[in-house]
Coordinates of C-alpha atoms and ligand atoms in Angstrom, one line a residue:
M853 CA 0.8 -37.9 74.2
C854 CA 3.5 -35.8 72.1
G855 CA 7.3 -34.9 73.0
I856 CA 9.2 -31.9 72.4
V857 CA 12.9 -30.9 72.8
G858 CA 14.7 -28.1 72.0
Y859 CA 19.0 -26.6 71.8
I860 CA 21.0 -23.6 70.8
G861 CA 24.4 -23.8 70.8
E862 CA 27.9 -25.2 69.2
G863 CA 27.6 -28.8 69.9
E864 CA 25.5 -31.8 67.8
K865 CA 22.3 -31.0 67.7
K866 CA 21.4 -34.0 66.4
E867 CA 22.3 -35.8 69.8
F868 CA 21.2 -34.1 72.0
L869 CA 17.9 -33.9 70.3
L870 CA 17.0 -37.6 69.1
S871 CA 18.6 -38.5 73.2
G872 CA 15.6 -36.1 73.9
L873 CA 13.3 -38.1 71.9
K874 CA 14.5 -41.3 73.6
E875 CA 13.9 -39.9 77.4
L876 CA 10.1 -39.0 76.0
E877 CA 9.7 -42.1 74.7
Y878 CA 6.8 -43.5 76.4
R879 CA 4.9 -40.7 76.2
G880 CA 4.3 -42.5 73.7
Y881 CA 4.0 -41.8 69.6
D882 CA 3.6 -42.7 66.1
S883 CA 6.2 -40.8 64.2
A884 CA 9.0 -38.5 64.8
G885 CA 10.5 -35.4 63.0
I886 CA 13.4 -32.6 64.0
A887 CA 14.7 -29.4 62.1
V888 CA 18.2 -28.1 62.6
L889 CA 18.9 -24.5 61.1
K890 CA 22.4 -23.7 60.6
D891 CA 24.3 -21.1 59.2
G892 CA 21.3 -19.9 57.5
H893 CA 20.0 -22.9 56.4
I894 CA 16.9 -25.0 57.8
T895 CA 17.6 -29.4 57.7
S896 CA 14.2 -31.4 58.4
Y897 CA 13.9 -35.0 58.9
R898 CA 10.7 -36.5 59.6
T899 CA 10.0 -40.3 60.1
L900 CA 6.7 -42.6 60.2
G901 CA 7.2 -45.1 63.2
K902 CA 9.7 -45.8 66.2
L903 CA 12.2 -43.3 66.4
E904 CA 15.5 -45.8 65.3
N905 CA 13.4 -44.6 61.8
L906 CA 14.9 -41.1 62.4
V907 CA 18.3 -42.5 63.8
H908 CA 19.2 -44.6 60.6
K909 CA 16.9 -41.4 58.6
T910 CA 19.4 -38.8 60.2
E911 CA 22.8 -41.2 60.0
A912 CA 24.5 -39.3 57.8
F913 CA 24.0 -35.9 58.9
S914 CA 25.8 -33.9 61.7
S915 CA 25.5 -30.4 63.0
D916 CA 28.5 -29.1 64.7
G917 CA 29.0 -25.7 65.3
F918 CA 26.5 -22.9 66.2
G919 CA 23.3 -23.6 65.4
L920 CA 19.3 -24.7 66.7
G921 CA 17.0 -27.1 66.5
I922 CA 13.6 -28.8 67.2
G923 CA 12.1 -32.1 67.8
H924 CA 9.3 -34.0 67.6
T925 CA 7.7 -37.3 69.1
R926 CA 3.3 -37.3 67.9
W927 CA 1.0 -38.7 68.6
A928 CA -1.9 -39.2 66.0
T929 CA -5.1 -36.9 66.9
H930 CA -6.2 -34.8 64.3
G931 CA -5.4 -36.4 60.7
K932 CA -3.4 -40.1 60.5
P933 CA 0.2 -41.0 61.5
T934 CA 1.7 -40.2 58.2
E935 CA 5.0 -38.1 57.7
A936 CA 3.5 -35.9 55.7
N937 CA 1.5 -34.8 59.3
A938 CA 5.0 -35.5 61.2
H939 CA 6.2 -32.5 63.0
P940 CA 7.8 -30.1 62.2
H941 CA 5.8 -28.2 59.9
R942 CA 6.5 -26.2 57.6
G943 CA 5.8 -22.9 56.4
E944 CA 8.2 -20.8 53.7
F945 CA 10.6 -19.7 55.7
S946 CA 9.5 -21.4 59.3
Y947 CA 9.4 -24.6 60.9
V948 CA 7.5 -25.6 63.7
I949 CA 6.8 -28.3 66.4
H950 CA 3.3 -28.3 69.0
N951 CA 2.0 -30.2 71.3
G952 CA -1.8 -30.2 72.2
I953 CA -4.7 -29.0 71.0
I954 CA -5.4 -26.0 68.8
E955 CA -9.5 -25.3 69.3
N956 CA -10.0 -23.1 67.1
Y957 CA -7.7 -23.7 64.0
K958 CA -10.4 -24.6 61.9
E959 CA -11.4 -21.0 61.5
I960 CA -7.5 -20.1 61.3
K961 CA -6.8 -22.8 58.5
E962 CA -10.3 -21.2 56.5
N963 CA -9.1 -17.9 56.5
L964 CA -5.3 -18.0 55.6
Q965 CA -6.6 -20.8 52.9
K966 CA -8.6 -17.5 50.9
E967 CA -5.6 -15.7 51.1
G968 CA -3.9 -18.3 49.6
V969 CA -1.8 -20.8 52.1
K970 CA -1.5 -23.7 50.6
F971 CA -1.2 -26.3 53.7
L972 CA 1.3 -29.9 53.7
S973 CA -0.5 -31.7 56.3
Q974 CA -4.6 -32.4 58.1
T975 CA -2.8 -31.4 61.7
D976 CA -4.2 -28.7 63.9
S977 CA -0.6 -28.0 64.6
E978 CA 0.5 -26.5 61.0
V979 CA -1.9 -23.5 61.4
I980 CA 1.0 -21.9 63.5
V981 CA 3.5 -21.7 61.0
H982 CA 1.3 -20.1 58.4
L983 CA -0.3 -17.4 60.8
F984 CA 3.2 -16.9 61.8
E985 CA 4.3 -16.1 58.4
K986 CA 1.9 -14.0 57.4
F987 CA 2.7 -11.6 60.3
I988 CA 6.2 -11.5 59.1
K989 CA 4.8 -10.6 55.8
E990 CA 2.6 -7.8 56.7
E991 CA 6.2 -6.6 58.1
L992 CA 6.1 -7.4 61.3
S993 CA 9.6 -8.5 63.6
A994 CA 9.9 -12.1 64.3
Q995 CA 9.2 -11.1 67.9
D996 CA 5.8 -9.1 67.5
A997 CA 4.2 -11.6 64.7
F998 CA 5.1 -14.6 67.1
K999 CA 2.9 -13.0 70.0
S1000 CA 0.4 -11.6 67.5
T1001 CA 0.5 -15.5 66.5
I1002 CA -0.6 -16.7 69.9
E1003 CA -2.5 -14.5 70.4
M1004 CA -4.6 -16.2 68.0
L1005 CA -4.3 -19.5 69.5
Q1006 CA -6.9 -20.7 71.8
G1007 CA -6.4 -24.4 73.2
A1008 CA -3.9 -26.5 74.7
Y1009 CA -0.4 -25.6 73.7
A1010 CA 3.7 -25.8 74.0
I1011 CA 5.5 -24.6 70.8
L1012 CA 9.0 -24.4 69.7
L1013 CA 9.1 -22.1 66.6
V1014 CA 12.6 -21.4 64.0
T1015 CA 12.5 -19.8 61.1
K1016 CA 14.9 -18.6 59.1
D1017 CA 14.2 -14.6 59.6
E1018 CA 15.4 -14.6 63.2
P1019 CA 18.0 -17.7 62.8
E1020 CA 19.7 -17.3 66.5
T1021 CA 16.8 -17.5 68.6
I1022 CA 13.8 -20.1 69.0
F1023 CA 10.5 -18.9 70.2
F1024 CA 8.1 -20.4 72.1
A1025 CA 5.2 -20.8 74.2
K1026 CA 3.0 -22.7 76.8
N1027 CA -0.7 -23.2 77.7
A1028 CA -2.2 -25.9 80.0
V1029 CA 0.8 -28.7 77.9
P1030 CA 4.3 -28.9 80.0
L1031 CA 7.5 -26.9 78.6
I1032 CA 10.8 -26.3 80.6
L1033 CA 13.6 -24.5 79.5
G1034 CA 17.1 -25.6 80.5
Q1035 CA 20.9 -23.9 80.7
N1036 CA 24.6 -25.1 81.4
A1037 CA 27.0 -22.7 81.9
K1038 CA 28.6 -23.1 78.0
E1039 CA 26.6 -21.5 76.8
E1040 CA 24.0 -23.9 75.3
K1041 CA 20.0 -23.4 76.5
F1042 CA 17.7 -26.5 76.1
M1043 CA 13.8 -27.0 76.3
S1044 CA 12.1 -29.6 76.8
S1045 CA 8.4 -31.4 78.0
S1046 CA 9.9 -32.7 81.3
D1047 CA 13.0 -33.2 83.1
S1048 CA 14.4 -36.3 82.2
P1049 CA 16.0 -35.0 78.3
L1050 CA 17.8 -32.6 80.1
I1051 CA 19.5 -34.3 82.8
G1052 CA 23.3 -34.5 82.2
Y1053 CA 22.8 -31.5 79.8
A1054 CA 21.4 -28.8 81.7
T1055 CA 22.4 -27.4 85.0
E1056 CA 19.0 -25.6 85.9
V1057 CA 15.5 -25.2 84.6
V1058 CA 12.7 -22.9 84.3
Y1059 CA 9.1 -25.0 84.9
L1060 CA 7.2 -22.4 82.5
E1061 CA 3.7 -21.0 84.1
D1062 CA 0.4 -21.3 81.2
G1063 CA -0.1 -18.1 79.7
E1064 CA 3.9 -18.2 79.4
Y1065 CA 5.9 -17.4 76.0
G1066 CA 8.6 -15.6 74.9
W1067 CA 12.6 -16.6 72.6
V1068 CA 14.9 -18.2 74.1
K1069 CA 18.7 -17.4 72.1
K1070 CA 22.3 -18.2 73.1
D1071 CA 23.1 -16.2 75.8
E1072 CA 19.3 -14.5 76.0
I1073 CA 16.7 -15.8 77.5
S1074 CA 13.7 -13.4 77.1
L1075 CA 9.7 -14.7 79.1
F1076 CA 6.1 -12.5 79.0
M1077 CA 3.1 -13.3 80.4
N1078 CA 0.2 -10.3 79.4
E1079 CA 3.0 -8.9 77.9
K1080 CA 4.9 -8.2 80.2
P1081 CA 8.5 -9.6 81.1
V1082 CA 9.0 -12.3 83.8
I1083 CA 12.6 -12.8 85.1
P1084 CA 13.0 -16.6 84.8
T1085 CA 13.5 -18.2 88.5
F1086 CA 15.7 -21.0 87.4
A1087 CA 16.2 -24.5 89.8
T1088 CA 18.7 -26.7 89.3
L1089 CA 18.6 -29.7 88.2
G1090 CA 19.0 -32.8 89.6
R1091 CA 20.8 -35.6 88.0
D1092 CA 18.9 -38.2 89.0
K1093 CA 16.5 -39.7 86.7
I1094 CA 14.4 -40.9 88.4
Y1095 CA 13.7 -38.2 90.6
A1096 CA 13.5 -36.0 86.9
Q1097 CA 11.2 -38.9 86.2
K1098 CA 9.2 -37.4 88.6
D1099 CA 9.0 -33.8 87.2
G1100 CA 9.9 -32.5 90.9
F1101 CA 7.2 -34.5 93.1
R1102 CA 7.6 -36.5 96.0
F1103 CA 5.7 -39.3 94.6
F1104 CA 4.9 -40.7 91.5
M1105 CA 1.2 -41.0 92.6
E1106 CA 1.6 -36.8 93.4
K1107 CA 3.1 -36.6 90.1
E1108 CA 0.3 -38.1 87.9
I1109 CA -2.6 -36.5 90.1
Y1110 CA -1.3 -33.2 88.8
E1111 CA -0.7 -34.4 85.3
Q1112 CA -4.4 -35.3 84.7
S1113 CA -5.7 -31.6 83.6
S1114 CA -3.3 -32.3 80.4
V1115 CA -3.8 -36.9 79.8
V1116 CA -7.2 -35.4 79.8
S1117 CA -6.7 -32.8 76.7
E1118 CA -4.7 -35.3 75.1
T1119 CA -7.9 -37.7 76.2
L1120 CA -10.0 -35.5 74.2
M1121 CA -7.6 -34.4 71.2
G1122 CA -8.9 -34.7 67.5
R1123 CA -12.1 -36.5 69.0
I1124 CA -14.0 -33.4 69.2
S1125 CA -14.8 -31.6 66.3
D1126 CA -18.2 -29.0 65.8
E1127 CA -20.3 -31.8 64.1
G1128 CA -20.0 -33.6 68.3
V1129 CA -17.5 -36.7 69.1
E1130 CA -15.9 -38.1 66.7
L1131 CA -13.9 -41.7 67.5
D1132 CA -12.4 -42.6 64.3
E1133 CA -11.6 -45.5 66.5
L1134 CA -15.3 -46.9 66.1
K1135 CA -16.2 -46.3 62.4
D1136 CA -16.3 -50.0 61.2
I1137 CA -17.8 -50.6 63.8
D1138 CA -22.2 -50.9 63.5
F1139 CA -24.0 -50.2 66.9
S1140 CA -27.5 -50.1 65.1
D1141 CA -28.8 -53.1 66.8
I1142 CA -26.5 -52.8 70.0
D1143 CA -29.6 -51.9 72.8
N1144 CA -27.4 -52.8 75.2
I1145 CA -23.5 -52.3 77.5
K1146 CA -22.5 -54.7 79.9
I1147 CA -19.0 -53.4 81.6
C1148 CA -16.5 -55.2 82.9
A1149 CA -13.8 -54.3 84.9
C1150 CA -11.5 -54.7 87.9
G1151 CA -10.7 -52.3 90.6
T1152 CA -10.9 -48.6 90.0
S1153 CA -12.1 -49.2 86.4
Y1154 CA -14.5 -50.9 87.9
H1155 CA -15.6 -47.6 89.1
A1156 CA -15.5 -45.4 86.3
G1157 CA -17.4 -48.2 84.3
L1158 CA -20.3 -47.8 87.0
T1159 CA -19.8 -43.9 86.2
A1160 CA -20.2 -44.7 83.1
A1161 CA -23.1 -46.5 83.7
Y1162 CA -24.9 -43.5 85.0
L1163 CA -24.2 -41.3 81.6
F1164 CA -25.0 -44.1 79.3
E1165 CA -28.0 -44.3 80.4
R1166 CA -28.9 -40.9 80.5
L1167 CA -28.0 -39.5 78.3
S1168 CA -27.5 -42.5 74.9
K1169 CA -30.3 -43.8 76.2
I1170 CA -29.2 -47.6 76.3
R1171 CA -29.0 -49.7 79.2
C1172 CA -26.5 -50.4 81.2
Q1173 CA -25.3 -53.2 83.8
V1174 CA -21.7 -52.7 85.2
E1175 CA -20.2 -56.2 86.7
I1176 CA -16.8 -57.1 88.8
A1177 CA -15.2 -59.3 86.1
S1178 CA -13.8 -61.0 88.9
E1179 CA -17.6 -62.0 89.8
F1180 CA -19.0 -62.6 86.5
R1181 CA -16.8 -65.1 85.4
Y1182 CA -18.5 -68.1 87.3
K1183 CA -22.0 -66.1 87.4
E1184 CA -23.0 -68.4 84.2
P1185 CA -24.0 -65.1 82.7
L1186 CA -26.5 -64.9 79.7
L1187 CA -25.1 -63.1 77.1
D1188 CA -26.5 -62.1 74.3
K1189 CA -25.5 -60.6 70.7
K1190 CA -27.4 -57.5 71.1
T1191 CA -25.4 -56.4 73.9
L1192 CA -21.7 -54.2 73.5
F1193 CA -19.7 -55.4 75.8
L1194 CA -17.7 -52.8 77.0
V1195 CA -14.1 -53.9 79.2
I1196 CA -12.2 -51.2 81.0
S1197 CA -8.2 -52.1 82.0
Q1198 CA -5.8 -49.6 82.7
S1199 CA -3.3 -51.8 82.5
G1200 CA -4.7 -54.5 79.6
E1201 CA -3.3 -57.2 81.2
T1202 CA -5.5 -58.2 84.1
A1203 CA -6.2 -61.4 83.7
D1204 CA -9.4 -61.9 85.3
T1205 CA -11.0 -58.7 82.9
L1206 CA -9.0 -60.3 80.1
E1207 CA -11.1 -63.7 80.4
A1208 CA -14.8 -62.5 80.9
L1209 CA -13.4 -60.5 77.7
K1210 CA -12.8 -64.1 76.1
M1211 CA -15.8 -65.3 77.4
A1212 CA -17.5 -62.7 75.6
K1213 CA -16.2 -63.7 72.2
K1214 CA -16.8 -66.7 72.6
A1215 CA -21.0 -66.1 72.8
N1216 CA -20.0 -63.3 69.4
M1217 CA -20.4 -60.5 71.1
K1218 CA -19.4 -56.7 69.5
T1219 CA -16.9 -56.2 72.2
L1220 CA -15.2 -52.5 73.3
A1221 CA -11.7 -51.9 75.0
I1222 CA -11.3 -48.7 77.5
C1223 CA -7.7 -49.1 77.7
N1224 CA -4.6 -47.2 78.7
V1225 CA -1.4 -50.2 77.5
D1226 CA -1.5 -50.5 73.3
N1227 CA -0.4 -53.6 72.0
S1228 CA -1.4 -55.0 75.8
S1229 CA -3.6 -58.1 75.9
I1230 CA -7.0 -57.2 75.8
V1231 CA -6.0 -54.7 73.8
R1232 CA -5.2 -56.5 71.1
L1233 CA -8.1 -59.4 71.6
A1234 CA -11.0 -56.3 71.6
D1235 CA -13.0 -56.0 69.4
A1236 CA -11.5 -52.1 68.6
T1237 CA -10.1 -50.1 71.0
L1238 CA -10.3 -46.2 72.8
L1239 CA -6.8 -46.1 74.0
T1240 CA -7.3 -42.9 77.2
R1241 CA -4.1 -42.0 76.9
A1242 CA -3.1 -41.3 80.3
G1243 CA 0.7 -42.3 79.4
I1244 CA 2.6 -44.5 81.5
E1245 CA 1.1 -44.4 85.0
K1246 CA 3.8 -46.4 87.9
G1247 CA 1.9 -45.4 91.0
V1248 CA -0.1 -48.4 92.0
A1249 CA -2.7 -46.1 93.6
S1250 CA -4.3 -45.4 90.1
T1251 CA -5.2 -42.0 89.6
K1252 CA -5.0 -40.5 86.3
A1253 CA -6.2 -43.6 84.5
F1254 CA -9.5 -43.3 86.4
A1255 CA -9.8 -40.0 84.9
T1256 CA -8.8 -40.5 80.8
Q1257 CA -10.6 -43.6 81.6
V1258 CA -14.6 -41.3 82.5
I1259 CA -13.4 -38.5 80.6
T1260 CA -13.4 -41.8 77.6
L1261 CA -16.4 -43.4 79.0
W1262 CA -18.6 -39.7 78.4
L1263 CA -17.1 -39.5 75.0
L1264 CA -18.6 -42.5 74.5
S1265 CA -21.3 -41.9 76.4
L1266 CA -22.1 -38.9 73.5
Y1267 CA -20.9 -40.9 70.8
M1268 CA -23.5 -43.8 71.2
G1269 CA -26.1 -41.0 72.1
K1270 CA -26.1 -38.7 68.6
K1271 CA -28.7 -39.4 67.4
T1272 CA -30.9 -38.7 70.3
I1273 CA -29.0 -36.2 72.8
P1274 CA -31.2 -33.4 71.4
A1275 CA -28.1 -30.6 69.7
K1276 CA -28.7 -28.6 73.0
K1277 CA -27.8 -30.8 74.8
M1278 CA -25.0 -32.0 72.9
Q1279 CA -23.7 -28.5 72.5
S1280 CA -24.0 -28.4 77.0
E1281 CA -22.1 -31.5 76.9
I1282 CA -18.9 -31.1 75.3
K1283 CA -18.6 -27.3 76.6
A1284 CA -18.5 -30.0 79.7
L1285 CA -16.3 -31.9 78.1
L1286 CA -13.3 -29.0 77.4
H1287 CA -14.2 -27.6 80.1
T1288 CA -12.5 -30.8 82.2
P1289 CA -9.3 -29.6 82.0
S1290 CA -9.1 -26.5 83.4
V1291 CA -10.9 -27.8 86.6
L1292 CA -8.5 -30.2 87.2
H1293 CA -6.1 -28.1 87.8
V1294 CA -4.7 -28.4 91.1
E1295 CA -4.6 -25.3 93.1
D1296 CA -1.7 -24.9 95.7
N1297 CA -3.9 -23.8 98.6
T1298 CA -6.6 -26.3 98.0
H1299 CA -3.9 -29.0 98.3
E1300 CA -2.2 -27.3 101.3
K1301 CA -4.9 -27.0 103.4
I1302 CA -6.0 -30.7 102.9
R1303 CA -2.5 -31.3 104.0
R1304 CA -2.9 -28.9 106.8
L1305 CA -6.2 -31.3 108.0
S1306 CA -5.3 -34.3 106.5
K1307 CA -3.3 -34.9 110.6
R1308 CA -6.9 -34.9 112.0
Y1309 CA -7.7 -38.0 110.3
L1310 CA -4.6 -40.9 111.1
H1311 CA -6.8 -42.6 113.7
G1312 CA -10.9 -43.2 114.4
H1313 CA -12.9 -46.6 113.5
G1314 CA -13.2 -45.3 109.8
F1315 CA -14.2 -43.8 107.1
F1316 CA -16.8 -44.0 104.8
F1317 CA -17.2 -41.4 101.4
I1318 CA -20.8 -41.3 100.7
G1319 CA -22.7 -39.1 97.4
R1320 CA -25.5 -39.8 94.8
D1321 CA -25.7 -40.9 91.3
I1322 CA -22.0 -40.2 89.7
F1323 CA -20.5 -38.9 93.0
F1324 CA -21.6 -42.9 94.3
P1325 CA -19.1 -44.3 92.2
L1326 CA -16.4 -41.2 93.4
A1327 CA -17.2 -42.1 96.9
L1328 CA -15.8 -46.0 95.7
E1329 CA -13.2 -45.0 94.2
G1330 CA -12.0 -41.8 96.9
A1331 CA -12.5 -45.0 99.9
L1332 CA -10.2 -47.7 97.9
K1333 CA -7.4 -44.3 97.4
L1334 CA -7.5 -44.1 101.3
K1335 CA -7.8 -47.6 102.1
E1336 CA -5.2 -48.3 99.4
I1337 CA -2.0 -46.4 100.3
S1338 CA -2.7 -45.5 104.1
Y1339 CA -3.9 -48.9 105.4
L1340 CA -7.0 -47.3 106.9
H1341 CA -10.5 -48.6 106.5
A1342 CA -12.5 -46.9 104.2
E1343 CA -16.3 -48.2 102.7
G1344 CA -17.7 -45.6 99.6
Y1345 CA -21.1 -45.4 100.2
P1346 CA -24.7 -44.0 98.7
S1347 CA -25.5 -41.4 100.8
G1348 CA -28.6 -43.1 100.9
E1349 CA -28.4 -45.7 102.5
M1350 CA -26.6 -45.5 105.8
K1351 CA -29.6 -45.4 107.5
H1352 CA -30.6 -48.2 105.9
G1353 CA -27.4 -50.1 108.7
P1354 CA -24.5 -48.3 108.5
I1355 CA -25.4 -45.6 110.7
A1356 CA -24.9 -47.9 112.9
L1357 CA -21.2 -47.1 113.4
A1358 CA -21.6 -43.4 113.3
D1359 CA -20.3 -41.7 116.6
S1360 CA -17.1 -39.1 116.3
E1361 CA -14.5 -41.6 115.9
L1362 CA -16.4 -41.8 112.5
F1363 CA -14.9 -40.2 109.7
T1364 CA -17.4 -39.1 106.6
V1365 CA -16.1 -38.0 103.8
A1366 CA -19.5 -36.2 102.1
L1367 CA -19.9 -35.2 98.4
M1368 CA -22.0 -32.8 98.1
P1369 CA -22.5 -31.5 94.7
Q1370 CA -24.4 -28.5 94.1
T1371 CA -25.8 -29.8 90.7
M1372 CA -27.1 -32.9 92.1
L1373 CA -29.2 -33.6 94.3
Y1374 CA -27.6 -31.7 96.8
E1375 CA -30.3 -31.0 99.6
K1376 CA -31.0 -34.9 99.6
T1377 CA -27.4 -35.3 100.2
K1378 CA -27.6 -32.5 102.7
S1379 CA -30.2 -34.4 104.5
N1380 CA -28.3 -37.5 104.5
V1381 CA -25.6 -36.2 105.9
E1382 CA -27.5 -34.0 108.4
E1383 CA -28.8 -37.9 109.4
L1384 CA -25.6 -39.1 110.4
S1385 CA -24.3 -34.9 111.9
A1386 CA -27.1 -35.1 114.4
R1387 CA -25.1 -39.1 115.8
D1388 CA -22.1 -37.3 116.4
A1389 CA -20.4 -38.1 113.4
T1390 CA -17.0 -36.6 112.4
I1391 CA -18.0 -35.1 109.0
L1392 CA -15.6 -33.3 106.1
A1393 CA -17.6 -31.9 104.1
I1394 CA -16.7 -31.3 100.3
S1395 CA -19.0 -28.5 98.3
P1396 CA -19.2 -25.6 97.0
K1397 CA -21.5 -24.3 99.7
E1398 CA -20.8 -23.7 102.8
F1399 CA -22.3 -25.9 105.3
D1400 CA -22.9 -25.2 109.2
L1401 CA -22.7 -28.7 110.8
A1402 CA -19.2 -30.2 109.5
D1403 CA -16.1 -30.4 111.3
D1404 CA -14.7 -30.1 108.4
F1405 CA -14.9 -28.2 104.8
I1406 CA -13.5 -28.1 101.8
K1407 CA -14.8 -25.0 99.7
T1408 CA -15.0 -26.3 95.7
T1409 CA -15.5 -24.0 93.1
E1410 CA -19.0 -22.9 91.5
Q1411 CA -20.3 -25.3 88.6
S1412 CA -22.4 -25.6 85.9
H1413 CA -22.2 -29.3 85.3
P1414 CA -22.1 -32.6 87.6
M1415 CA -19.1 -33.7 86.0
S1416 CA -17.1 -30.7 86.3
E1417 CA -17.8 -31.2 90.5
F1418 CA -17.2 -34.5 89.8
F1419 CA -13.5 -34.2 88.5
E1420 CA -13.0 -31.2 91.1
M1421 CA -14.2 -33.8 94.1
M1422 CA -12.0 -36.4 92.4
I1423 CA -8.7 -34.6 92.4
I1424 CA -9.6 -32.9 96.3
T1425 CA -10.2 -37.2 97.4
Q1426 CA -6.7 -37.9 95.6
I1427 CA -4.5 -35.7 97.3
L1428 CA -6.7 -36.3 100.7
A1429 CA -5.8 -40.2 101.0
L1430 CA -1.9 -39.3 99.5
E1431 CA -1.7 -36.6 102.4
I1432 CA -3.1 -38.8 104.8
A1433 CA -0.3 -41.9 103.7
V1434 CA 2.5 -39.5 103.0
R1435 CA 1.7 -38.8 107.4
L1436 CA 1.7 -42.8 108.4
G1437 CA 4.8 -42.7 106.9
N1438 CA 3.7 -45.6 104.2
D1439 CA 5.2 -45.6 100.4
V1440 CA 2.6 -43.8 98.4
D1441 CA 4.1 -45.1 95.2
M1442 CA 4.3 -48.7 96.4
P1443 CA 1.4 -49.6 99.0
R1444 CA 2.6 -53.3 100.7
N1445 CA 0.2 -56.5 99.6
L1446 CA -0.2 -54.3 95.7
A1447 CA 0.5 -54.5 92.8
K1448 CA 0.6 -52.5 89.5
S1449 CA -0.7 -55.4 86.8
V1450 CA -3.2 -58.1 88.7
T1451 CA -2.2 -60.9 86.3
V1452 CA -3.6 -63.7 88.7
E1453 CA -7.0 -64.4 89.0
Ligands
M6R601 O1 -5.3 -52.4 84.4 P1 -6.4 -52.3 85.5 O2 -7.3 -50.7 85.7 O3 -7.1 -53.8 84.7 O4 -6.6 -52.6 87.0 C1 -7.2 -53.4 88.1 C2 -7.2 -53.0 89.0 O5 -5.8 -54.0 89.4 C3 -6.8 -51.3 89.7 O6 -7.3 -50.3 89.8 C4 -6.5 -51.1 91.4 O7 -7.9 -51.5 91.8 C5 -6.0 -49.9 91.7 N1 -4.7 -50.6 92.6 C6 -6.6 -49.0 91.9 O8 -6.0 -47.8 92.7

């Protein structure tokens, strides 16, 4: 995930920019760069690879005295990791850095090229600086040119732009990607993707909202939304790095739940084009003889695999089986070279999953890893890897790793179904994929409603999370989340299976969390929930449709695609687990008896 920093003031700009980028290193990157505007002159440096390379390249450069600077770490999406694709991107007299994805960049680029603009990189980001300069050449003020530029962009972005046309100003814009402004009493202004680079520099900060844009000068911040001025609300910035790393949330798990919208945008970046799904990582793998997929994983990753099995069979029309890695290892499985062996792991170090992968390699199967940690043991061993790009996940209870795994698997199912999925269906799947980041946006009132409801679910003799189809693995995952951090007993079950045994447990102290999507088998699920209600089970229904028999009801939004409902319900079950655990006084981030990476079998 890209990282962004910016600075205005009298201090040594290089020092803040490089130390800020260092703080953002954990987000992952493959190149880095800075640009400093001082005395009407812009100096820029870019390097491939680690930040040390940039530190080395800028050794002889100093930038004391009033000026501005912007810095960026890039995680390649559009275009390979090369120095030319590294940020800042330059026009004739301006430089830009960008985190996110400009969905309509091709169209903008083509129009600019027709007008004679020469592009130096393969990135989507470069269009921003050329658009801005085009408006300047049309005699707009820098402020109006920036506003007009932002109006033309579709997608997710955190943008900083500097221009010789306005040498005392940094222009900024934010949509669906984090951006923070900070200041101190020394008339210094700062910008960053997260709090931690600002600690020790800024004393107060504003967390920008989606759609906000504006410009910063030494002694002024002008902030706008929908062309109307907004008065920035500053909050004091703490001095605790761990607190800062939590971005003001109580727990890493909570931060990671809220991050899901932006990390899923990262997962999608550069992987969708007009032609469909593009997975560069797989271009050298020949899937033509593959007629079966075997998925192996543990815990939450196993649940992502179960979800994917529905997608592979339904969309790619390829048979798919999912196995718990620790079971697979000792069952003397029959392995076949026409089967793609797919392992899923957040850490890439889970011993059982790694050993299962070794078995598949030994059997000369094609192997593919879905993983969050580059260079982990699983990534190094598999023939190919699709990185999930969730960023570091610190909460032991996995949240954003699950969301990004499911998105990556959904992309893969469309990629593998390229030849079989009708064009219209492919378009509607891609539309739904691109809609996911907005579905994953947590609404304050939803969180507050779940927090209030949670007090009724601190006792009882157990929870059943129930759902059908892809909502069954989601039910399993919801139950696992609750178990892990609340220490209450919870099970996930297919709704239609309750009457084959578990319904014997039904009474008012049995809590059923019913996942009732409108777009998938609603009437069938409803009948199953009615059967439980008739036996006096306490029902917490999660659905866009009002349900009279529910004791508690969380209303979701009307969606047209089951995966959109899936992700909305996923967030609700995560927050429910979190709020129950908080009320029970448990350590949410480090639950008892659990480790983040399970490297023993
Ligand atoms: O790193 P992995 O995805 O391979 O880990 C697998 C499980 O240990 C992991 O998903 C575990 O179940 C989590 N604590 C779930 O929240």
